[in-house]
Short mmCIF file of C-alpha atoms in Angstrom, two decimals:
data_model
loop_
_atom_site.label_atom_id
_atom_site.label_comp_id
_atom_site.label_asym_id
_atom_site.label_seq_id
_atom_site.Cartn_x
_atom_site.Cartn_y
_atom_site.Cartn_z
CA MET A 482 -4.04 -42.26 -7.99
CA VAL A 483 -5.39 -43.22 -11.40
CA ILE A 484 -7.52 -40.83 -13.45
CA ARG A 485 -9.66 -42.72 -15.97
CA ASN A 486 -11.98 -41.84 -18.83
CA VAL A 487 -10.45 -38.46 -19.70
CA LYS A 488 -9.28 -36.64 -22.79
CA VAL A 489 -5.59 -36.13 -21.99
CA TYR A 490 -3.93 -32.97 -23.27
CA THR A 491 -0.58 -34.05 -24.68
CA GLU A 492 2.74 -32.39 -25.38
CA ASN A 493 1.70 -32.40 -29.05
CA ARG A 494 -0.98 -29.85 -28.14
CA ASP A 495 -3.89 -32.18 -28.82
CA PHE A 496 -6.25 -34.46 -26.90
CA LYS A 497 -6.13 -38.25 -26.68
CA ASP A 498 -8.60 -40.49 -24.86
CA GLY A 499 -6.69 -42.10 -22.03
CA GLU A 500 -5.70 -42.53 -18.41
CA ILE A 501 -3.19 -40.90 -16.07
CA ALA A 502 -1.30 -42.52 -13.18
CA ILE A 503 0.15 -40.49 -10.32
CA GLN A 504 2.40 -41.63 -7.49
CA ASN A 505 4.26 -39.61 -4.86
CA GLY A 506 3.10 -36.35 -6.40
CA VAL A 507 4.37 -36.92 -9.95
CA PHE A 508 2.96 -38.35 -13.15
CA THR A 509 4.17 -41.93 -13.52
CA GLU A 510 2.24 -43.17 -16.55
CA ILE A 511 0.08 -41.66 -19.29
CA VAL A 512 -1.78 -44.16 -21.47
CA THR A 513 -3.58 -43.11 -24.66
CA ASP A 514 -3.67 -46.40 -26.57
CA GLY A 515 -6.70 -48.00 -24.94
CA ARG A 516 -4.83 -49.94 -22.25
CA LYS A 517 -5.95 -49.82 -18.63
CA ILE A 518 -3.64 -48.73 -15.83
CA LEU A 519 -3.63 -51.09 -12.86
CA PRO A 520 -4.00 -49.09 -9.63
CA VAL A 521 -1.16 -49.68 -7.17
CA GLY A 522 -0.23 -48.32 -3.77
CA ASN A 523 0.77 -44.66 -3.74
CA GLY A 524 3.88 -45.10 -1.60
CA GLU A 525 2.29 -43.17 1.26
CA GLY A 526 0.76 -45.94 3.29
CA GLU A 527 -1.78 -47.46 0.92
CA LYS A 528 -1.19 -51.16 0.49
CA ASP A 529 -3.51 -51.94 -2.39
CA GLY A 530 -5.80 -50.09 -4.75
CA ALA A 531 -4.80 -46.47 -4.99
CA GLU A 532 -7.58 -43.92 -5.50
CA VAL A 533 -9.30 -44.10 -8.87
CA ILE A 534 -11.04 -41.03 -10.29
CA ASP A 535 -13.54 -41.42 -13.11
CA GLY A 536 -13.12 -38.35 -15.27
CA ASN A 537 -16.47 -38.89 -16.98
CA GLY A 538 -15.08 -37.78 -20.33
CA CYS A 539 -13.61 -34.52 -19.02
CA TYR A 540 -10.67 -32.72 -20.52
CA ALA A 541 -7.52 -33.36 -18.43
CA ILE A 542 -5.17 -30.41 -18.82
CA PRO A 543 -2.03 -29.32 -16.97
CA GLY A 544 -2.45 -26.88 -14.11
CA LEU A 545 -2.37 -23.34 -15.48
CA ILE A 546 0.58 -21.01 -14.88
CA ASP A 547 0.01 -17.27 -14.47
CA LEU A 548 3.26 -15.36 -14.89
CA HIS A 549 1.74 -11.88 -14.65
CA PHE A 550 -0.88 -10.98 -12.07
CA HIS A 551 -0.96 -8.88 -8.91
CA GLY A 552 -3.45 -10.40 -6.53
CA CYS A 553 -6.92 -11.67 -5.71
CA MET A 554 -9.39 -12.11 -2.84
CA GLY A 555 -8.51 -8.74 -1.34
CA TYR A 556 -4.76 -9.41 -1.27
CA ASP A 557 -1.89 -8.12 -3.42
CA PHE A 558 1.58 -9.58 -3.90
CA CYS A 559 2.94 -6.14 -3.03
CA ASP A 560 1.32 -6.27 0.41
CA GLY A 561 4.58 -8.01 1.24
CA THR A 562 3.12 -10.36 3.85
CA ARG A 563 2.98 -14.10 4.25
CA GLU A 564 -0.78 -13.84 4.79
CA ALA A 565 -1.17 -12.27 1.35
CA LEU A 566 0.88 -14.98 -0.37
CA GLU A 567 -0.95 -17.79 1.41
CA ASN A 568 -4.36 -16.46 0.41
CA ILE A 569 -3.34 -15.65 -3.14
CA ALA A 570 -1.85 -19.12 -3.63
CA LYS A 571 -4.91 -20.81 -2.15
CA TYR A 572 -7.35 -18.96 -4.40
CA GLU A 573 -5.31 -19.47 -7.56
CA ALA A 574 -5.08 -23.23 -6.99
CA SER A 575 -8.82 -23.39 -6.33
CA VAL A 576 -9.53 -22.09 -9.85
CA GLY A 577 -6.97 -24.37 -11.54
CA VAL A 578 -3.93 -22.06 -11.59
CA THR A 579 -1.38 -24.27 -9.86
CA ALA A 580 1.83 -22.26 -10.38
CA ILE A 581 2.31 -18.50 -10.19
CA ALA A 582 4.86 -15.78 -10.85
CA PRO A 583 3.17 -12.66 -9.45
CA ALA A 584 4.09 -9.16 -10.57
CA THR A 585 5.40 -6.18 -8.64
CA MET A 586 4.38 -2.59 -9.24
CA THR A 587 6.40 0.62 -9.49
CA LEU A 588 7.17 1.24 -5.82
CA PRO A 589 10.16 2.64 -3.90
CA VAL A 590 13.25 0.42 -4.23
CA GLU A 591 13.44 -0.38 -0.52
CA GLU A 592 9.77 -1.42 -0.50
CA LEU A 593 10.30 -3.64 -3.55
CA GLU A 594 13.27 -5.29 -1.85
CA ASN A 595 11.13 -6.08 1.20
CA ILE A 596 8.40 -7.55 -1.03
CA LEU A 597 10.99 -9.75 -2.73
CA ARG A 598 12.47 -10.89 0.60
CA ASN A 599 8.98 -11.87 1.72
CA ALA A 600 8.54 -13.96 -1.43
CA ALA A 601 11.91 -15.66 -0.96
CA GLU A 602 11.03 -16.58 2.62
CA TYR A 603 7.64 -17.90 1.57
CA VAL A 604 9.20 -20.25 -0.99
CA LYS A 605 11.32 -21.80 1.75
CA ASN A 606 8.18 -22.71 3.71
CA PRO A 607 5.26 -22.56 1.28
CA GLY A 608 1.62 -22.71 2.25
CA GLN A 609 -1.14 -24.67 0.59
CA GLY A 610 -2.08 -23.74 -2.95
CA ALA A 611 -0.30 -22.70 -6.11
CA ASP A 612 3.49 -22.97 -6.24
CA LEU A 613 5.31 -19.62 -6.22
CA ILE A 614 7.89 -20.22 -8.97
CA GLY A 615 9.03 -16.72 -9.88
CA VAL A 616 8.47 -12.98 -9.75
CA ASN A 617 7.69 -10.72 -12.70
CA MET A 618 8.91 -7.16 -12.00
CA GLU A 619 6.67 -4.82 -13.98
CA GLY A 620 8.43 -1.73 -12.59
CA PRO A 621 10.16 0.54 -11.66
CA PHE A 622 12.10 1.01 -14.93
CA ILE A 623 9.12 2.11 -17.03
CA SER A 624 7.85 5.16 -18.94
CA PRO A 625 5.79 7.91 -17.31
CA VAL A 626 4.03 8.34 -20.67
CA LYS A 627 2.67 4.77 -20.55
CA LYS A 628 2.58 4.28 -16.79
CA GLY A 629 -1.03 3.06 -16.74
CA ALA A 630 -1.92 2.31 -13.13
CA GLN A 631 1.67 2.72 -11.92
CA ASP A 632 2.77 5.53 -9.58
CA GLU A 633 4.91 7.96 -11.59
CA ARG A 634 6.71 9.22 -8.49
CA ASN A 635 8.61 5.93 -8.20
CA ILE A 636 9.69 5.51 -11.83
CA LEU A 637 13.45 5.17 -12.39
CA PRO A 638 15.75 4.69 -15.41
CA CYS A 639 17.04 1.13 -15.65
CA ASP A 640 19.99 0.57 -13.31
CA GLU A 641 22.20 -2.52 -13.02
CA GLU A 642 23.05 -2.00 -9.36
CA ILE A 643 19.39 -1.69 -8.36
CA CYS A 644 18.53 -4.71 -10.47
CA GLU A 645 21.24 -6.75 -8.73
CA SER A 646 19.75 -5.72 -5.39
CA PHE A 647 16.40 -7.12 -6.52
CA LEU A 648 18.03 -10.42 -7.43
CA ARG A 649 19.75 -10.62 -4.04
CA ALA A 650 16.61 -9.75 -2.11
CA SER A 651 14.58 -12.37 -3.97
CA GLU A 652 17.37 -14.96 -3.75
CA GLY A 653 17.11 -15.45 -7.51
CA LEU A 654 13.31 -15.59 -7.62
CA VAL A 655 13.04 -12.62 -10.00
CA LYS A 656 12.56 -14.12 -13.47
CA PHE A 657 11.57 -11.01 -15.49
CA ILE A 658 12.28 -7.33 -15.17
CA GLY A 659 10.52 -4.82 -17.39
CA ILE A 660 12.07 -1.72 -18.90
CA ALA A 661 11.03 1.14 -21.17
CA PRO A 662 14.14 1.32 -23.37
CA GLU A 663 13.46 4.86 -24.59
CA GLU A 664 13.76 6.18 -21.03
CA SER A 665 17.40 5.17 -20.52
CA GLU A 666 20.45 6.07 -22.60
CA ASN A 667 22.11 2.86 -21.40
CA ALA A 668 19.14 0.57 -22.06
CA THR A 669 20.93 -1.74 -24.50
CA ALA A 670 23.99 -1.92 -22.22
CA PHE A 671 21.68 -2.79 -19.30
CA ILE A 672 20.04 -5.55 -21.32
CA ARG A 673 23.38 -7.05 -22.36
CA ALA A 674 24.64 -6.94 -18.77
CA MET A 675 21.55 -8.49 -17.14
CA LYS A 676 20.12 -10.87 -19.74
CA GLN A 677 22.08 -13.86 -18.46
CA LYS A 678 20.67 -13.34 -14.96
CA MET A 679 16.98 -12.84 -15.79
CA ASP A 680 14.74 -12.31 -18.80
CA ILE A 681 14.31 -8.70 -19.87
CA SER A 682 10.82 -7.48 -20.77
CA ILE A 683 9.70 -4.44 -22.69
CA ALA A 684 7.01 -3.00 -20.42
CA HIS A 685 4.94 0.18 -20.02
CA THR A 686 6.85 1.80 -22.83
CA ASN A 687 6.38 4.48 -25.46
CA ALA A 688 9.24 3.12 -27.59
CA ASP A 689 9.04 3.39 -31.35
CA TYR A 690 9.79 0.45 -33.63
CA ASP A 691 13.53 1.13 -33.95
CA THR A 692 14.08 1.56 -30.20
CA ALA A 693 12.11 -1.55 -29.34
CA LYS A 694 13.82 -3.56 -32.07
CA ALA A 695 17.25 -2.49 -30.77
CA ALA A 696 16.25 -3.67 -27.29
CA PHE A 697 15.13 -7.04 -28.65
CA GLU A 698 18.33 -7.37 -30.67
CA ALA A 699 20.34 -6.64 -27.50
CA GLY A 700 18.64 -9.60 -25.79
CA ALA A 701 15.27 -8.51 -24.42
CA ASN A 702 12.94 -11.45 -25.06
CA HIS A 703 9.55 -10.68 -23.53
CA ALA A 704 6.75 -8.20 -24.25
CA VAL A 705 4.50 -7.31 -21.32
CA HIS A 706 0.71 -7.37 -21.98
CA LEU A 707 0.87 -6.85 -25.74
CA TYR A 708 -1.06 -3.80 -27.02
CA ASN A 709 -1.57 -2.44 -23.51
CA ALA A 710 0.70 0.30 -22.11
CA MET A 711 2.57 0.64 -25.40
CA PRO A 712 2.11 2.62 -28.65
CA ALA A 713 -0.65 1.54 -30.99
CA PHE A 714 0.30 -0.72 -33.91
CA THR A 715 -0.23 1.36 -37.05
CA HIS A 716 0.87 0.97 -40.66
CA ARG A 717 3.48 3.78 -40.50
CA ALA A 718 4.48 3.38 -36.86
CA PRO A 719 4.33 -0.33 -35.89
CA GLY A 720 5.95 0.34 -32.52
CA VAL A 721 6.63 -2.40 -29.98
CA VAL A 722 4.06 -4.75 -31.53
CA GLY A 723 5.80 -4.60 -34.90
CA ALA A 724 9.23 -4.98 -33.32
CA ALA A 725 8.06 -8.03 -31.40
CA MET A 726 6.58 -9.53 -34.55
CA ASP A 727 9.94 -9.13 -36.30
CA SER A 728 11.85 -10.71 -33.38
CA PRO A 729 11.12 -14.46 -33.37
CA HIS A 730 12.72 -15.04 -29.97
CA VAL A 731 10.31 -12.71 -28.16
CA MET A 732 7.44 -14.14 -26.11
CA CYS A 733 4.32 -11.99 -25.84
CA GLU A 734 1.91 -11.76 -22.92
CA ILE A 735 -1.73 -11.04 -23.72
CA ILE A 736 -4.76 -10.31 -21.51
CA CYS A 737 -7.90 -12.08 -22.75
CA ASP A 738 -10.40 -10.85 -20.16
CA GLY A 739 -12.74 -9.36 -22.77
CA VAL A 740 -11.97 -5.82 -21.53
CA HIS A 741 -8.36 -5.04 -22.38
CA ILE A 742 -8.26 -6.11 -26.05
CA HIS A 743 -10.86 -6.51 -28.79
CA PRO A 744 -11.24 -10.15 -29.92
CA SER A 745 -10.13 -9.25 -33.46
CA ALA A 746 -6.89 -7.77 -32.12
CA VAL A 747 -6.32 -10.93 -30.06
CA ARG A 748 -6.76 -13.10 -33.16
CA ALA A 749 -4.45 -10.78 -35.10
CA ALA A 750 -1.76 -11.13 -32.44
CA PHE A 751 -1.92 -14.91 -32.60
CA LYS A 752 -1.59 -14.81 -36.38
CA MET A 753 1.27 -12.29 -36.32
CA MET A 754 3.31 -13.90 -33.57
CA GLY A 755 2.32 -17.56 -33.89
CA ALA A 756 0.70 -19.51 -31.08
CA GLU A 757 4.03 -20.81 -29.74
CA ARG A 758 5.04 -17.26 -28.79
CA MET A 759 1.84 -16.21 -27.02
CA ILE A 760 1.32 -16.36 -23.23
CA LEU A 761 -2.09 -15.87 -21.67
CA ILE A 762 -1.94 -13.79 -18.49
CA SER A 763 -4.64 -12.43 -16.21
CA ASP A 764 -2.98 -9.23 -14.88
CA SER A 765 -5.52 -9.66 -12.09
CA MET A 766 -5.55 -7.32 -9.10
CA ARG A 767 -6.78 -7.76 -5.54
CA ALA A 768 -10.45 -7.34 -6.49
CA THR A 769 -10.43 -10.66 -8.38
CA GLY A 770 -12.83 -13.04 -6.66
CA MET A 771 -14.33 -10.14 -4.69
CA PRO A 772 -17.53 -8.03 -5.00
CA ASP A 773 -17.67 -4.77 -6.94
CA GLY A 774 -16.20 -1.85 -5.03
CA GLN A 775 -13.14 0.32 -4.53
CA TYR A 776 -9.72 -1.27 -4.10
CA THR A 777 -6.07 -0.29 -4.49
CA LEU A 778 -3.29 -1.21 -6.91
CA GLY A 779 0.24 0.02 -6.33
CA GLY A 780 -1.13 2.53 -3.80
CA LEU A 781 -3.63 3.99 -6.28
CA ASP A 782 -7.42 3.81 -5.86
CA VAL A 783 -9.21 1.51 -8.30
CA LYS A 784 -12.94 1.15 -8.98
CA VAL A 785 -14.15 -2.32 -9.96
CA VAL A 786 -17.49 -2.96 -11.68
CA GLY A 787 -17.98 -6.47 -13.02
CA ASN A 788 -14.73 -7.48 -14.69
CA ARG A 789 -13.60 -3.91 -15.40
CA ALA A 790 -11.05 -2.24 -13.10
CA THR A 791 -10.24 1.45 -13.63
CA LEU A 792 -8.31 4.13 -11.78
CA VAL A 793 -10.56 6.43 -9.78
CA SER A 794 -8.35 9.38 -10.76
CA ASP A 795 -8.56 9.21 -14.56
CA GLY A 796 -10.48 6.08 -15.59
CA ALA A 797 -7.42 4.28 -16.99
CA LEU A 798 -7.58 0.48 -17.01
CA ALA A 799 -5.93 -0.82 -13.84
CA GLY A 800 -5.23 -4.49 -14.28
CA SER A 801 -8.04 -6.99 -14.54
CA ALA A 802 -10.56 -8.54 -12.18
CA THR A 803 -10.49 -11.90 -13.99
CA ASN A 804 -8.46 -15.00 -13.11
CA LEU A 805 -6.41 -16.85 -15.72
CA MET A 806 -8.82 -19.78 -16.03
CA ASP A 807 -11.63 -17.37 -16.91
CA CYS A 808 -9.31 -15.56 -19.34
CA MET A 809 -8.62 -18.87 -21.06
CA ARG A 810 -12.34 -19.60 -21.31
CA THR A 811 -12.92 -16.13 -22.76
CA ALA A 812 -10.18 -16.65 -25.34
CA VAL A 813 -11.88 -19.85 -26.50
CA LYS A 814 -15.56 -18.95 -26.19
CA GLN A 815 -15.54 -15.27 -27.17
CA MET A 816 -12.36 -14.80 -29.21
CA ASP A 817 -12.32 -17.98 -31.31
CA ILE A 818 -8.89 -19.12 -30.14
CA PRO A 819 -8.83 -22.94 -30.47
CA LEU A 820 -9.01 -24.73 -27.12
CA GLU A 821 -5.81 -26.66 -27.79
CA THR A 822 -3.99 -23.40 -28.52
CA ALA A 823 -5.37 -21.53 -25.51
CA ILE A 824 -4.34 -24.34 -23.15
CA ALA A 825 -0.77 -24.31 -24.46
CA CYS A 826 -0.61 -20.55 -24.01
CA ALA A 827 -1.64 -20.90 -20.35
CA THR A 828 0.53 -23.93 -19.52
CA MET A 829 3.40 -24.94 -21.82
CA ASN A 830 4.38 -21.50 -23.06
CA PRO A 831 4.62 -19.81 -19.64
CA ALA A 832 6.48 -22.84 -18.26
CA LYS A 833 9.02 -22.57 -21.07
CA SER A 834 9.33 -18.82 -20.63
CA LEU A 835 9.95 -19.30 -16.90
CA HIS A 836 12.48 -22.08 -17.67
CA VAL A 837 10.56 -24.63 -15.60
CA TYR A 838 9.20 -26.86 -18.38
CA ASP A 839 11.16 -29.78 -16.94
CA ARG A 840 8.75 -29.77 -13.96
CA TYR A 841 5.62 -27.88 -15.00
CA GLY A 842 3.45 -27.14 -18.01
CA SER A 843 2.46 -30.56 -19.37
CA ILE A 844 1.07 -33.91 -18.36
CA SER A 845 4.29 -35.86 -18.76
CA VAL A 846 5.97 -38.68 -16.86
CA GLY A 847 8.20 -37.32 -14.11
CA LYS A 848 6.61 -33.89 -13.88
CA LYS A 849 4.66 -32.50 -10.91
CA ALA A 850 1.18 -34.02 -10.87
CA ASP A 851 -0.82 -30.80 -11.27
CA VAL A 852 -3.84 -31.53 -13.44
CA VAL A 853 -7.22 -29.90 -13.95
CA LEU A 854 -10.39 -31.62 -15.13
CA LEU A 855 -12.79 -29.49 -17.20
CA ASP A 856 -16.14 -30.57 -18.59
CA ARG A 857 -17.13 -30.02 -22.21
CA GLN A 858 -18.33 -26.49 -21.36
CA LEU A 859 -14.90 -25.81 -19.81
CA GLU A 860 -16.34 -25.62 -16.34
CA LEU A 861 -14.06 -26.73 -13.53
CA LYS A 862 -14.74 -30.18 -12.12
CA THR A 863 -11.57 -31.16 -10.21
CA VAL A 864 -8.17 -29.67 -9.42
CA ILE A 865 -5.41 -32.11 -8.53
CA LYS A 866 -2.30 -30.54 -6.98
CA ASN A 867 0.78 -32.63 -6.28
CA GLY A 868 -1.29 -35.75 -6.89
CA LYS A 869 -4.07 -34.84 -4.43
CA ALA A 870 -7.55 -33.56 -5.23
CA ILE A 871 -8.01 -30.13 -3.67
CA SER A 872 -11.35 -29.11 -5.21
#
């Protein structure tokens, strides 16, 4: 396959007019100097003249990577079924999210282990759609004070033995585990013991600046949905946000659905942290892609109206009803985040944080040929997954 007449998003985080060649599911040549790529056979039976796609001046960007979301199209990762994973992966790919690391909720340990086993089995025989490349464990080691839409009955202090059981059940698929460091006397010891086996997140926490900073200094390197489910950033009590700002190794998730965070606070986060540390996430739940109505998240009832999802019990925000591609559009169109920056925060940065940048996250020779074509209004025109057009 050759994709012509596109603005190629490069590893330098800019666009260049050019062409892209794909063979056997990987990028084989990217030309941005005005030369033309000669179509050749694709190694799968074509003798001459591989498929040529005219991009009509579209932006060609890497497939997006969502490393924190729960579900879509009526399914949730925590359903723990192959059917759920197949349908989630299919929907995500259809909107240009070609790799995923879905998130668990705060559920009983045995139930979480079964969910992780299901994910591990799915990876061995994946369905069509987005690649399942990791799991982001949002619970159970969180704070009841900042539980959000999590079930308080299942919250536990961080525990190395339980964490090891999650790794075994997932066969190494768990990439992040979140903790509220103020809830465990041994939080820093836990971080030091587990940080070589997975990345440690600060998640659903009421930690003050000093506690959060100690966790980051011990080796935690990820902040879950910045601003949300953590203390407010104030001038006398900067909390987790301030501690993250003062810890250059920490990557920060952020939800840009237009509901969770005011655009000014989004812009402030990008200025405080720097664009290379920001990761766009959707935090989407099963209502994404579905009509308004009542759904569930982590066993709790959720009401969805438009793109706002709230707990029926107390009105607390309960994840989002917006996919990552729409979040990226919102960041650009409503929050004044430059397009080149927003793309990096939905592709390169999550790939690096997941330690898969050698295969995902950029349009580069040798990487998986996952590419999305967007028109000048950022509307989806074509999704190419593993070198084949799927929408």
